[in-house]
Short mmCIF file of N, CA and C in Angstrom, two decimals:
data_model
loop_
_atom_site.label_atom_id
_atom_site.label_comp_id
_atom_site.label_asym_id
_atom_site.label_seq_id
_atom_site.Cartn_x
_atom_site.Cartn_y
_atom_site.Cartn_z
N MET W 244 27.36 -5.10 -42.49
CA MET W 244 28.71 -4.99 -43.02
C MET W 244 29.37 -6.37 -43.04
N LYS W 245 30.06 -6.67 -44.11
CA LYS W 245 30.70 -7.97 -44.27
C LYS W 245 31.83 -8.15 -43.25
N ARG W 246 31.85 -9.32 -42.65
CA ARG W 246 32.93 -9.64 -41.72
C ARG W 246 34.25 -9.74 -42.48
N LYS W 247 35.32 -9.25 -41.87
CA LYS W 247 36.64 -9.30 -42.51
C LYS W 247 37.41 -10.52 -42.03
N ILE W 248 38.20 -11.07 -42.92
CA ILE W 248 39.19 -12.09 -42.55
C ILE W 248 40.50 -11.33 -42.40
N ILE W 249 41.06 -11.38 -41.18
CA ILE W 249 42.25 -10.59 -40.86
C ILE W 249 43.40 -11.52 -40.48
N LEU W 250 44.45 -11.47 -41.27
CA LEU W 250 45.69 -12.17 -40.93
C LEU W 250 46.45 -11.28 -39.96
N ASN W 251 46.83 -11.82 -38.81
CA ASN W 251 47.59 -11.06 -37.82
C ASN W 251 48.67 -11.97 -37.27
N LEU W 252 49.91 -11.66 -37.59
CA LEU W 252 51.01 -12.47 -37.07
C LEU W 252 52.32 -11.69 -37.12
N ALA W 253 53.32 -12.29 -36.53
CA ALA W 253 54.66 -11.69 -36.51
C ALA W 253 55.58 -12.52 -37.38
N MET W 254 56.55 -11.82 -37.98
CA MET W 254 57.55 -12.54 -38.77
C MET W 254 58.91 -11.88 -38.59
N SER W 255 59.94 -12.68 -38.81
CA SER W 255 61.30 -12.15 -38.78
C SER W 255 61.51 -11.29 -40.02
N ILE W 256 62.55 -10.49 -40.01
CA ILE W 256 62.84 -9.64 -41.16
C ILE W 256 63.00 -10.49 -42.43
N ASP W 257 63.48 -11.72 -42.28
CA ASP W 257 63.66 -12.57 -43.46
C ASP W 257 62.45 -13.48 -43.73
N GLY W 258 61.30 -13.17 -43.13
CA GLY W 258 60.05 -13.77 -43.54
C GLY W 258 59.61 -15.05 -42.85
N TYR W 259 60.18 -15.39 -41.70
CA TYR W 259 59.79 -16.60 -40.99
C TYR W 259 58.82 -16.27 -39.85
N ILE W 260 57.83 -17.16 -39.66
CA ILE W 260 56.85 -16.95 -38.59
C ILE W 260 57.12 -17.84 -37.38
N ALA W 261 58.05 -18.77 -37.52
CA ALA W 261 58.46 -19.64 -36.41
C ALA W 261 59.83 -20.19 -36.75
N ASN W 262 60.57 -20.62 -35.73
CA ASN W 262 61.83 -21.28 -36.04
C ASN W 262 61.54 -22.70 -36.53
N GLU W 263 62.56 -23.47 -36.81
CA GLU W 263 62.36 -24.81 -37.39
C GLU W 263 61.54 -25.73 -36.50
N ASP W 264 61.61 -25.53 -35.19
CA ASP W 264 60.86 -26.35 -34.24
C ASP W 264 59.48 -25.79 -33.93
N GLY W 265 59.10 -24.71 -34.61
CA GLY W 265 57.82 -24.07 -34.34
C GLY W 265 57.90 -23.06 -33.21
N GLY W 266 59.11 -22.83 -32.70
CA GLY W 266 59.30 -21.92 -31.58
C GLY W 266 59.12 -20.46 -31.96
N PHE W 267 58.75 -19.67 -30.98
CA PHE W 267 58.49 -18.26 -31.22
C PHE W 267 59.04 -17.38 -30.11
N ASP W 268 59.98 -17.89 -29.33
CA ASP W 268 60.56 -17.11 -28.23
C ASP W 268 61.40 -15.92 -28.73
N TRP W 269 61.67 -15.90 -30.01
CA TRP W 269 62.43 -14.81 -30.63
C TRP W 269 61.53 -13.62 -30.96
N ILE W 270 60.22 -13.75 -30.76
CA ILE W 270 59.28 -12.67 -31.10
C ILE W 270 59.26 -11.65 -29.96
N VAL W 271 60.29 -10.82 -29.94
CA VAL W 271 60.44 -9.75 -28.96
C VAL W 271 61.10 -8.57 -29.65
N GLY W 272 60.88 -7.40 -29.08
CA GLY W 272 61.52 -6.21 -29.62
C GLY W 272 62.96 -6.11 -29.15
N ASP W 273 63.61 -5.01 -29.52
CA ASP W 273 65.01 -4.81 -29.13
C ASP W 273 65.14 -3.94 -27.88
N GLY W 274 64.00 -3.48 -27.35
CA GLY W 274 64.03 -2.68 -26.12
C GLY W 274 64.28 -1.19 -26.32
N ASP W 275 64.65 -0.79 -27.52
CA ASP W 275 64.95 0.62 -27.80
C ASP W 275 63.65 1.35 -28.12
N GLU W 276 63.28 2.32 -27.29
CA GLU W 276 62.03 3.05 -27.48
C GLU W 276 62.22 4.38 -28.22
N SER W 277 63.44 4.67 -28.66
CA SER W 277 63.73 5.99 -29.24
C SER W 277 62.95 6.28 -30.53
N LEU W 278 62.54 5.26 -31.27
CA LEU W 278 61.79 5.46 -32.51
C LEU W 278 60.32 5.07 -32.38
N ASP W 279 59.85 4.84 -31.15
CA ASP W 279 58.46 4.43 -30.95
C ASP W 279 57.49 5.49 -31.44
N THR W 280 56.41 5.03 -32.06
CA THR W 280 55.32 5.94 -32.44
C THR W 280 54.45 6.19 -31.21
N GLN W 281 53.71 7.29 -31.27
CA GLN W 281 52.82 7.62 -30.16
C GLN W 281 51.71 6.58 -30.04
N ASN W 282 51.13 6.19 -31.18
CA ASN W 282 50.11 5.14 -31.12
C ASN W 282 50.78 3.78 -30.94
N LYS W 283 50.13 2.91 -30.19
CA LYS W 283 50.65 1.57 -29.91
C LYS W 283 49.67 0.53 -30.43
N TRP W 284 50.17 -0.64 -30.71
CA TRP W 284 49.31 -1.75 -31.12
C TRP W 284 48.67 -2.31 -29.86
N ASN W 285 47.35 -2.52 -29.91
CA ASN W 285 46.61 -3.05 -28.77
C ASN W 285 45.97 -4.38 -29.17
N TYR W 286 46.65 -5.47 -28.84
CA TYR W 286 46.20 -6.82 -29.20
C TYR W 286 44.86 -7.14 -28.53
N GLU W 287 44.69 -6.73 -27.28
CA GLU W 287 43.44 -7.00 -26.57
C GLU W 287 42.26 -6.33 -27.28
N LYS W 288 42.47 -5.08 -27.72
CA LYS W 288 41.41 -4.37 -28.45
C LYS W 288 41.12 -5.08 -29.78
N PHE W 289 42.17 -5.55 -30.45
CA PHE W 289 42.00 -6.32 -31.68
C PHE W 289 41.11 -7.54 -31.41
N LEU W 290 41.40 -8.27 -30.32
CA LEU W 290 40.63 -9.48 -30.00
C LEU W 290 39.17 -9.17 -29.69
N GLU W 291 38.88 -7.98 -29.18
CA GLU W 291 37.49 -7.60 -28.89
C GLU W 291 36.66 -7.54 -30.17
N GLY W 292 37.31 -7.28 -31.31
CA GLY W 292 36.62 -7.20 -32.58
C GLY W 292 36.54 -8.52 -33.33
N ILE W 293 36.94 -9.59 -32.67
CA ILE W 293 37.04 -10.93 -33.28
C ILE W 293 36.11 -11.88 -32.52
N ASP W 294 35.38 -12.74 -33.24
CA ASP W 294 34.65 -13.79 -32.54
C ASP W 294 34.96 -15.19 -33.11
N THR W 295 35.79 -15.22 -34.15
CA THR W 295 36.14 -16.47 -34.80
C THR W 295 37.64 -16.48 -35.08
N VAL W 296 38.28 -17.62 -34.81
CA VAL W 296 39.73 -17.77 -35.02
C VAL W 296 39.94 -19.00 -35.90
N VAL W 297 40.87 -18.88 -36.86
CA VAL W 297 41.22 -19.99 -37.74
C VAL W 297 42.70 -20.29 -37.54
N MET W 298 43.02 -21.54 -37.28
CA MET W 298 44.43 -21.92 -37.10
C MET W 298 44.67 -23.31 -37.66
N GLY W 299 45.94 -23.60 -37.89
CA GLY W 299 46.34 -24.92 -38.33
C GLY W 299 46.52 -25.86 -37.14
N LYS W 300 46.63 -27.15 -37.44
CA LYS W 300 46.74 -28.17 -36.40
C LYS W 300 48.02 -28.03 -35.58
N LYS W 301 49.11 -27.58 -36.20
CA LYS W 301 50.36 -27.40 -35.44
C LYS W 301 50.18 -26.31 -34.38
N CYS W 302 49.50 -25.22 -34.73
CA CYS W 302 49.22 -24.16 -33.75
C CYS W 302 48.34 -24.69 -32.63
N TYR W 303 47.35 -25.49 -33.01
CA TYR W 303 46.46 -26.11 -32.01
C TYR W 303 47.28 -26.99 -31.06
N ASP W 304 48.15 -27.84 -31.64
CA ASP W 304 48.97 -28.75 -30.83
C ASP W 304 49.91 -28.00 -29.90
N GLN W 305 50.31 -26.78 -30.29
CA GLN W 305 51.21 -25.97 -29.45
C GLN W 305 50.45 -25.26 -28.32
N GLY W 306 49.14 -25.43 -28.27
CA GLY W 306 48.36 -24.87 -27.18
C GLY W 306 47.85 -23.46 -27.40
N PHE W 307 48.03 -22.91 -28.61
CA PHE W 307 47.55 -21.55 -28.87
C PHE W 307 46.04 -21.44 -28.70
N VAL W 308 45.37 -22.56 -28.87
CA VAL W 308 43.91 -22.58 -28.77
C VAL W 308 43.44 -22.14 -27.38
N ASP W 309 44.28 -22.33 -26.37
CA ASP W 309 43.92 -21.96 -24.99
C ASP W 309 43.62 -20.47 -24.85
N ASP W 310 44.18 -19.65 -25.73
CA ASP W 310 43.95 -18.20 -25.68
C ASP W 310 42.58 -17.80 -26.24
N PHE W 311 41.87 -18.76 -26.82
CA PHE W 311 40.64 -18.42 -27.54
C PHE W 311 39.44 -19.25 -27.07
N LYS W 312 39.37 -19.54 -25.77
CA LYS W 312 38.28 -20.34 -25.23
C LYS W 312 36.92 -19.67 -25.39
N ASP W 313 36.90 -18.33 -25.51
CA ASP W 313 35.64 -17.60 -25.65
C ASP W 313 35.31 -17.27 -27.11
N LYS W 314 36.04 -17.86 -28.05
CA LYS W 314 35.81 -17.61 -29.48
C LYS W 314 35.44 -18.94 -30.16
N LYS W 315 34.84 -18.83 -31.33
CA LYS W 315 34.62 -20.00 -32.17
C LYS W 315 35.94 -20.26 -32.89
N VAL W 316 36.47 -21.46 -32.78
CA VAL W 316 37.79 -21.76 -33.35
C VAL W 316 37.67 -22.88 -34.38
N TYR W 317 38.18 -22.61 -35.58
CA TYR W 317 38.27 -23.61 -36.63
C TYR W 317 39.73 -24.04 -36.73
N ILE W 318 39.95 -25.36 -36.73
CA ILE W 318 41.30 -25.90 -36.82
C ILE W 318 41.40 -26.73 -38.11
N ALA W 319 42.30 -26.33 -39.00
CA ALA W 319 42.53 -27.06 -40.25
C ALA W 319 43.38 -28.28 -39.94
N THR W 320 42.95 -29.45 -40.38
CA THR W 320 43.69 -30.68 -40.11
C THR W 320 43.47 -31.67 -41.25
N SER W 321 44.40 -32.58 -41.41
CA SER W 321 44.24 -33.64 -42.41
C SER W 321 43.61 -34.88 -41.78
N LYS W 322 43.39 -34.84 -40.47
CA LYS W 322 42.82 -36.00 -39.75
C LYS W 322 41.33 -35.79 -39.51
N GLU W 323 40.63 -36.88 -39.25
CA GLU W 323 39.23 -36.83 -38.86
C GLU W 323 39.19 -36.73 -37.34
N LEU W 324 38.87 -35.55 -36.82
CA LEU W 324 38.85 -35.35 -35.37
C LEU W 324 37.47 -34.85 -34.96
N GLU W 325 37.07 -35.21 -33.73
CA GLU W 325 35.76 -34.81 -33.21
C GLU W 325 35.79 -33.38 -32.70
N ASP W 326 34.78 -32.60 -33.08
CA ASP W 326 34.63 -31.25 -32.53
C ASP W 326 34.30 -31.36 -31.05
N TYR W 327 34.65 -30.36 -30.29
CA TYR W 327 34.26 -30.28 -28.88
C TYR W 327 34.20 -28.81 -28.49
N ASP W 328 33.33 -28.53 -27.52
CA ASP W 328 33.13 -27.15 -27.06
C ASP W 328 33.00 -26.22 -28.26
N ASN W 329 33.82 -25.18 -28.33
CA ASN W 329 33.77 -24.22 -29.43
C ASN W 329 34.85 -24.49 -30.48
N PHE W 330 35.43 -25.69 -30.46
CA PHE W 330 36.52 -26.05 -31.37
C PHE W 330 36.01 -26.97 -32.47
N HIS W 331 36.24 -26.55 -33.73
CA HIS W 331 35.73 -27.26 -34.89
C HIS W 331 36.91 -27.68 -35.77
N PHE W 332 37.08 -28.99 -35.97
CA PHE W 332 38.17 -29.51 -36.78
C PHE W 332 37.69 -29.66 -38.22
N ILE W 333 38.43 -29.08 -39.15
CA ILE W 333 38.04 -29.06 -40.55
C ILE W 333 39.04 -29.86 -41.37
N ASN W 334 38.55 -30.95 -41.94
CA ASN W 334 39.34 -31.77 -42.84
C ASN W 334 38.73 -31.57 -44.21
N GLY W 335 39.29 -30.66 -44.97
CA GLY W 335 38.72 -30.33 -46.27
C GLY W 335 39.08 -28.90 -46.61
N ASN W 336 38.30 -28.29 -47.47
CA ASN W 336 38.61 -26.93 -47.92
C ASN W 336 38.18 -25.91 -46.88
N ILE W 337 39.10 -25.53 -46.02
CA ILE W 337 38.78 -24.60 -44.94
C ILE W 337 38.42 -23.22 -45.47
N CYS W 338 38.97 -22.81 -46.59
CA CYS W 338 38.65 -21.49 -47.16
C CYS W 338 37.17 -21.40 -47.50
N THR W 339 36.60 -22.45 -48.08
CA THR W 339 35.18 -22.47 -48.41
C THR W 339 34.33 -22.37 -47.15
N ILE W 340 34.72 -23.09 -46.10
CA ILE W 340 33.98 -23.07 -44.84
C ILE W 340 34.04 -21.69 -44.19
N ILE W 341 35.20 -21.06 -44.23
CA ILE W 341 35.35 -19.73 -43.62
C ILE W 341 34.62 -18.68 -44.47
N GLU W 342 34.59 -18.86 -45.77
CA GLU W 342 33.82 -17.95 -46.63
C GLU W 342 32.33 -18.02 -46.26
N GLU W 343 31.83 -19.22 -45.95
CA GLU W 343 30.44 -19.36 -45.50
C GLU W 343 30.26 -18.73 -44.12
N GLU W 344 31.21 -18.93 -43.25
CA GLU W 344 31.16 -18.36 -41.89
C GLU W 344 31.10 -16.84 -41.94
N ARG W 345 31.85 -16.24 -42.84
CA ARG W 345 31.89 -14.77 -42.90
C ARG W 345 30.57 -14.17 -43.36
N LYS W 346 29.70 -14.97 -43.98
CA LYS W 346 28.38 -14.48 -44.41
C LYS W 346 27.41 -14.35 -43.24
N LYS W 347 27.71 -15.03 -42.13
CA LYS W 347 26.85 -15.00 -40.96
C LYS W 347 27.10 -13.71 -40.17
N GLU W 348 26.14 -13.34 -39.34
CA GLU W 348 26.31 -12.18 -38.46
C GLU W 348 27.44 -12.44 -37.49
N GLY W 349 28.19 -11.42 -37.18
CA GLY W 349 29.23 -11.59 -36.18
C GLY W 349 30.35 -10.58 -36.35
N LYS W 350 31.37 -10.80 -35.55
CA LYS W 350 32.55 -9.95 -35.60
C LYS W 350 33.51 -10.49 -36.65
N ASP W 351 34.70 -9.90 -36.74
CA ASP W 351 35.68 -10.31 -37.74
C ASP W 351 36.29 -11.67 -37.41
N ILE W 352 37.01 -12.20 -38.39
CA ILE W 352 37.62 -13.53 -38.31
C ILE W 352 39.14 -13.37 -38.30
N PHE W 353 39.77 -13.96 -37.30
CA PHE W 353 41.22 -13.86 -37.08
C PHE W 353 41.89 -15.07 -37.71
N LEU W 354 42.65 -14.84 -38.79
CA LEU W 354 43.47 -15.88 -39.39
C LEU W 354 44.79 -15.89 -38.64
N PHE W 355 44.95 -16.88 -37.77
CA PHE W 355 46.05 -16.92 -36.81
C PHE W 355 47.33 -17.51 -37.40
N GLY W 356 47.24 -18.58 -38.14
CA GLY W 356 48.44 -19.23 -38.70
C GLY W 356 48.27 -20.73 -38.63
N GLY W 357 49.24 -21.46 -39.07
CA GLY W 357 50.54 -21.24 -39.60
C GLY W 357 50.62 -21.07 -41.10
N GLY W 358 51.83 -21.25 -41.58
CA GLY W 358 52.17 -20.92 -42.96
C GLY W 358 51.38 -21.66 -44.02
N VAL W 359 51.15 -22.95 -43.85
CA VAL W 359 50.42 -23.73 -44.85
C VAL W 359 48.97 -23.27 -44.91
N LEU W 360 48.37 -23.04 -43.75
CA LEU W 360 47.00 -22.53 -43.68
C LEU W 360 46.91 -21.14 -44.33
N VAL W 361 47.81 -20.25 -43.95
CA VAL W 361 47.82 -18.90 -44.51
C VAL W 361 47.98 -18.96 -46.02
N ASP W 362 48.83 -19.87 -46.49
CA ASP W 362 49.07 -20.01 -47.93
C ASP W 362 47.77 -20.32 -48.68
N SER W 363 46.92 -21.17 -48.12
CA SER W 363 45.66 -21.50 -48.80
C SER W 363 44.76 -20.26 -48.87
N PHE W 364 44.75 -19.43 -47.83
CA PHE W 364 43.95 -18.20 -47.84
C PHE W 364 44.53 -17.18 -48.81
N LEU W 365 45.86 -17.09 -48.89
CA LEU W 365 46.51 -16.20 -49.84
C LEU W 365 46.16 -16.60 -51.28
N LYS W 366 46.26 -17.89 -51.56
CA LYS W 366 46.00 -18.38 -52.92
C LYS W 366 44.54 -18.21 -53.30
N ALA W 367 43.64 -18.27 -52.31
CA ALA W 367 42.22 -18.03 -52.57
C ALA W 367 41.91 -16.53 -52.61
N ASP W 368 42.88 -15.71 -52.20
CA ASP W 368 42.76 -14.25 -52.19
C ASP W 368 41.51 -13.78 -51.43
N ILE W 369 41.35 -14.30 -50.20
CA ILE W 369 40.17 -13.94 -49.39
C ILE W 369 40.55 -13.23 -48.09
N ILE W 370 41.80 -12.84 -47.94
CA ILE W 370 42.21 -12.09 -46.74
C ILE W 370 41.91 -10.61 -47.01
N ASP W 371 41.19 -9.98 -46.09
CA ASP W 371 40.80 -8.58 -46.26
C ASP W 371 41.82 -7.62 -45.66
N GLU W 372 42.45 -8.04 -44.58
CA GLU W 372 43.39 -7.18 -43.88
C GLU W 372 44.60 -8.00 -43.44
N TYR W 373 45.76 -7.38 -43.52
CA TYR W 373 47.02 -8.01 -43.13
C TYR W 373 47.64 -7.16 -42.03
N ILE W 374 47.81 -7.74 -40.86
CA ILE W 374 48.51 -7.06 -39.77
C ILE W 374 49.77 -7.87 -39.51
N ILE W 375 50.91 -7.29 -39.88
CA ILE W 375 52.17 -8.01 -39.82
C ILE W 375 53.12 -7.27 -38.88
N GLY W 376 53.57 -7.95 -37.86
CA GLY W 376 54.60 -7.41 -36.98
C GLY W 376 55.96 -7.86 -37.48
N ILE W 377 56.82 -6.91 -37.80
CA ILE W 377 58.18 -7.24 -38.26
C ILE W 377 59.10 -7.22 -37.05
N ILE W 378 59.63 -8.38 -36.72
CA ILE W 378 60.49 -8.53 -35.54
C ILE W 378 61.93 -8.26 -35.94
N PRO W 379 62.66 -7.48 -35.14
CA PRO W 379 64.05 -7.14 -35.50
C PRO W 379 65.02 -8.30 -35.29
N THR W 380 64.77 -9.37 -36.06
CA THR W 380 65.58 -10.58 -35.98
C THR W 380 65.66 -11.20 -37.37
N ILE W 381 66.83 -11.70 -37.72
CA ILE W 381 66.99 -12.51 -38.92
C ILE W 381 67.19 -13.94 -38.44
N LEU W 382 66.24 -14.81 -38.73
CA LEU W 382 66.32 -16.20 -38.27
C LEU W 382 67.22 -17.06 -39.15
N GLY W 383 67.22 -16.79 -40.47
CA GLY W 383 68.06 -17.59 -41.37
C GLY W 383 67.39 -18.86 -41.83
N ARG W 384 66.52 -19.42 -41.01
CA ARG W 384 65.76 -20.63 -41.38
C ARG W 384 64.58 -20.75 -40.43
N GLY W 385 63.60 -21.53 -40.85
CA GLY W 385 62.41 -21.69 -40.04
C GLY W 385 61.20 -21.96 -40.91
N ARG W 386 60.03 -21.61 -40.37
CA ARG W 386 58.77 -21.79 -41.10
C ARG W 386 58.40 -20.47 -41.76
N PRO W 387 58.41 -20.44 -43.10
CA PRO W 387 58.17 -19.18 -43.81
C PRO W 387 56.71 -18.77 -43.81
N LEU W 388 56.47 -17.47 -43.88
CA LEU W 388 55.11 -16.96 -44.03
C LEU W 388 54.63 -17.22 -45.46
N PHE W 389 55.45 -16.90 -46.44
CA PHE W 389 55.04 -17.03 -47.84
C PHE W 389 55.70 -18.26 -48.46
N LEU W 390 54.87 -19.18 -48.97
CA LEU W 390 55.38 -20.44 -49.52
C LEU W 390 55.64 -20.36 -51.01
N GLY W 391 55.21 -19.27 -51.65
CA GLY W 391 55.45 -19.11 -53.09
C GLY W 391 54.22 -19.49 -53.90
N GLY W 392 54.17 -18.98 -55.11
CA GLY W 392 53.07 -19.29 -56.02
C GLY W 392 51.80 -18.53 -55.72
N THR W 393 51.89 -17.50 -54.88
CA THR W 393 50.73 -16.69 -54.53
C THR W 393 50.44 -15.71 -55.66
N PRO W 394 49.15 -15.44 -55.91
CA PRO W 394 48.86 -14.41 -56.92
C PRO W 394 49.29 -13.03 -56.40
N LYS W 395 49.46 -12.09 -57.32
CA LYS W 395 49.80 -10.72 -56.93
C LYS W 395 48.59 -10.12 -56.21
N ILE W 396 48.84 -9.56 -55.03
CA ILE W 396 47.78 -8.93 -54.24
C ILE W 396 48.26 -7.53 -53.88
N ASP W 397 47.56 -6.52 -54.38
CA ASP W 397 47.93 -5.13 -54.09
C ASP W 397 47.31 -4.69 -52.78
N LEU W 398 48.11 -4.02 -51.95
CA LEU W 398 47.68 -3.62 -50.62
C LEU W 398 47.79 -2.11 -50.44
N HIS W 399 47.08 -1.62 -49.42
CA HIS W 399 47.12 -0.21 -49.04
C HIS W 399 47.48 -0.13 -47.57
N LEU W 400 48.53 0.63 -47.23
CA LEU W 400 48.94 0.78 -45.83
C LEU W 400 47.92 1.62 -45.09
N GLN W 401 47.30 1.05 -44.06
CA GLN W 401 46.28 1.73 -43.26
C GLN W 401 46.88 2.37 -42.01
N GLU W 402 47.90 1.71 -41.45
CA GLU W 402 48.45 2.15 -40.17
C GLU W 402 49.83 1.52 -39.97
N TYR W 403 50.69 2.22 -39.25
CA TYR W 403 51.94 1.61 -38.83
C TYR W 403 52.23 2.03 -37.40
N VAL W 404 52.89 1.14 -36.69
CA VAL W 404 53.26 1.37 -35.29
C VAL W 404 54.71 0.91 -35.13
N SER W 405 55.49 1.69 -34.40
CA SER W 405 56.83 1.26 -34.02
C SER W 405 56.86 1.15 -32.50
N ASP W 406 57.23 -0.01 -32.01
CA ASP W 406 57.20 -0.27 -30.57
C ASP W 406 58.40 -1.14 -30.18
N LYS W 407 59.40 -0.51 -29.57
CA LYS W 407 60.61 -1.21 -29.11
C LYS W 407 61.27 -2.03 -30.22
N GLY W 408 61.36 -1.43 -31.41
CA GLY W 408 62.03 -2.09 -32.52
C GLY W 408 61.14 -2.97 -33.38
N ILE W 409 59.91 -3.25 -32.92
CA ILE W 409 58.96 -4.02 -33.71
C ILE W 409 58.13 -3.02 -34.53
N ILE W 410 58.03 -3.28 -35.82
CA ILE W 410 57.21 -2.45 -36.70
C ILE W 410 55.95 -3.25 -37.03
N ILE W 411 54.79 -2.69 -36.72
CA ILE W 411 53.53 -3.35 -37.02
C ILE W 411 52.88 -2.58 -38.17
N LEU W 412 52.60 -3.31 -39.24
CA LEU W 412 52.02 -2.74 -40.45
C LEU W 412 50.63 -3.32 -40.64
N ARG W 413 49.64 -2.45 -40.85
CA ARG W 413 48.27 -2.90 -41.09
C ARG W 413 47.87 -2.47 -42.50
N TYR W 414 47.64 -3.47 -43.34
CA TYR W 414 47.29 -3.25 -44.73
C TYR W 414 45.87 -3.75 -45.01
N SER W 415 45.20 -3.10 -45.95
CA SER W 415 43.96 -3.63 -46.49
C SER W 415 44.17 -3.87 -47.98
N LYS W 416 43.29 -4.69 -48.57
CA LYS W 416 43.40 -4.92 -50.01
C LYS W 416 43.00 -3.66 -50.74
N ARG W 417 43.72 -3.35 -51.81
CA ARG W 417 43.37 -2.20 -52.65
C ARG W 417 42.21 -2.54 -53.53
#
């Protein structure tokens, strides 16, 4: 079975994935459990189905890479950097490299972020699944998920979860 490229991230109601400084401390629910669904999102279970993570250099610099020491990690960068351990720095067309990676045996591929990296995958139309957590916050400004100019991509809702005001939507390509 072909490995899936899965985008999984949180965004504000107005479409931002980080504040202007790259901060994400606003990614919390409202605490109200009255509309919670019986099924819950299980991030740990999601990670069990992943063996490869793709992230941008800003995410790497923020230390997100520390969460993925047991995974193969590709970091998109404009600089020439030396690979080490399971961390691979890609200066070039990361979509082509990940398309080759997905042909190999293994688990699914986690497209972690940020916005510029995600934009290249959207424009190449190679994301198989979209897991988007909608945070009950309007940021007003920040780093957007969608940069514009993306082709039309039709999706099918596979699952939804409501958990303390956060709505998690899991879509696959139609």
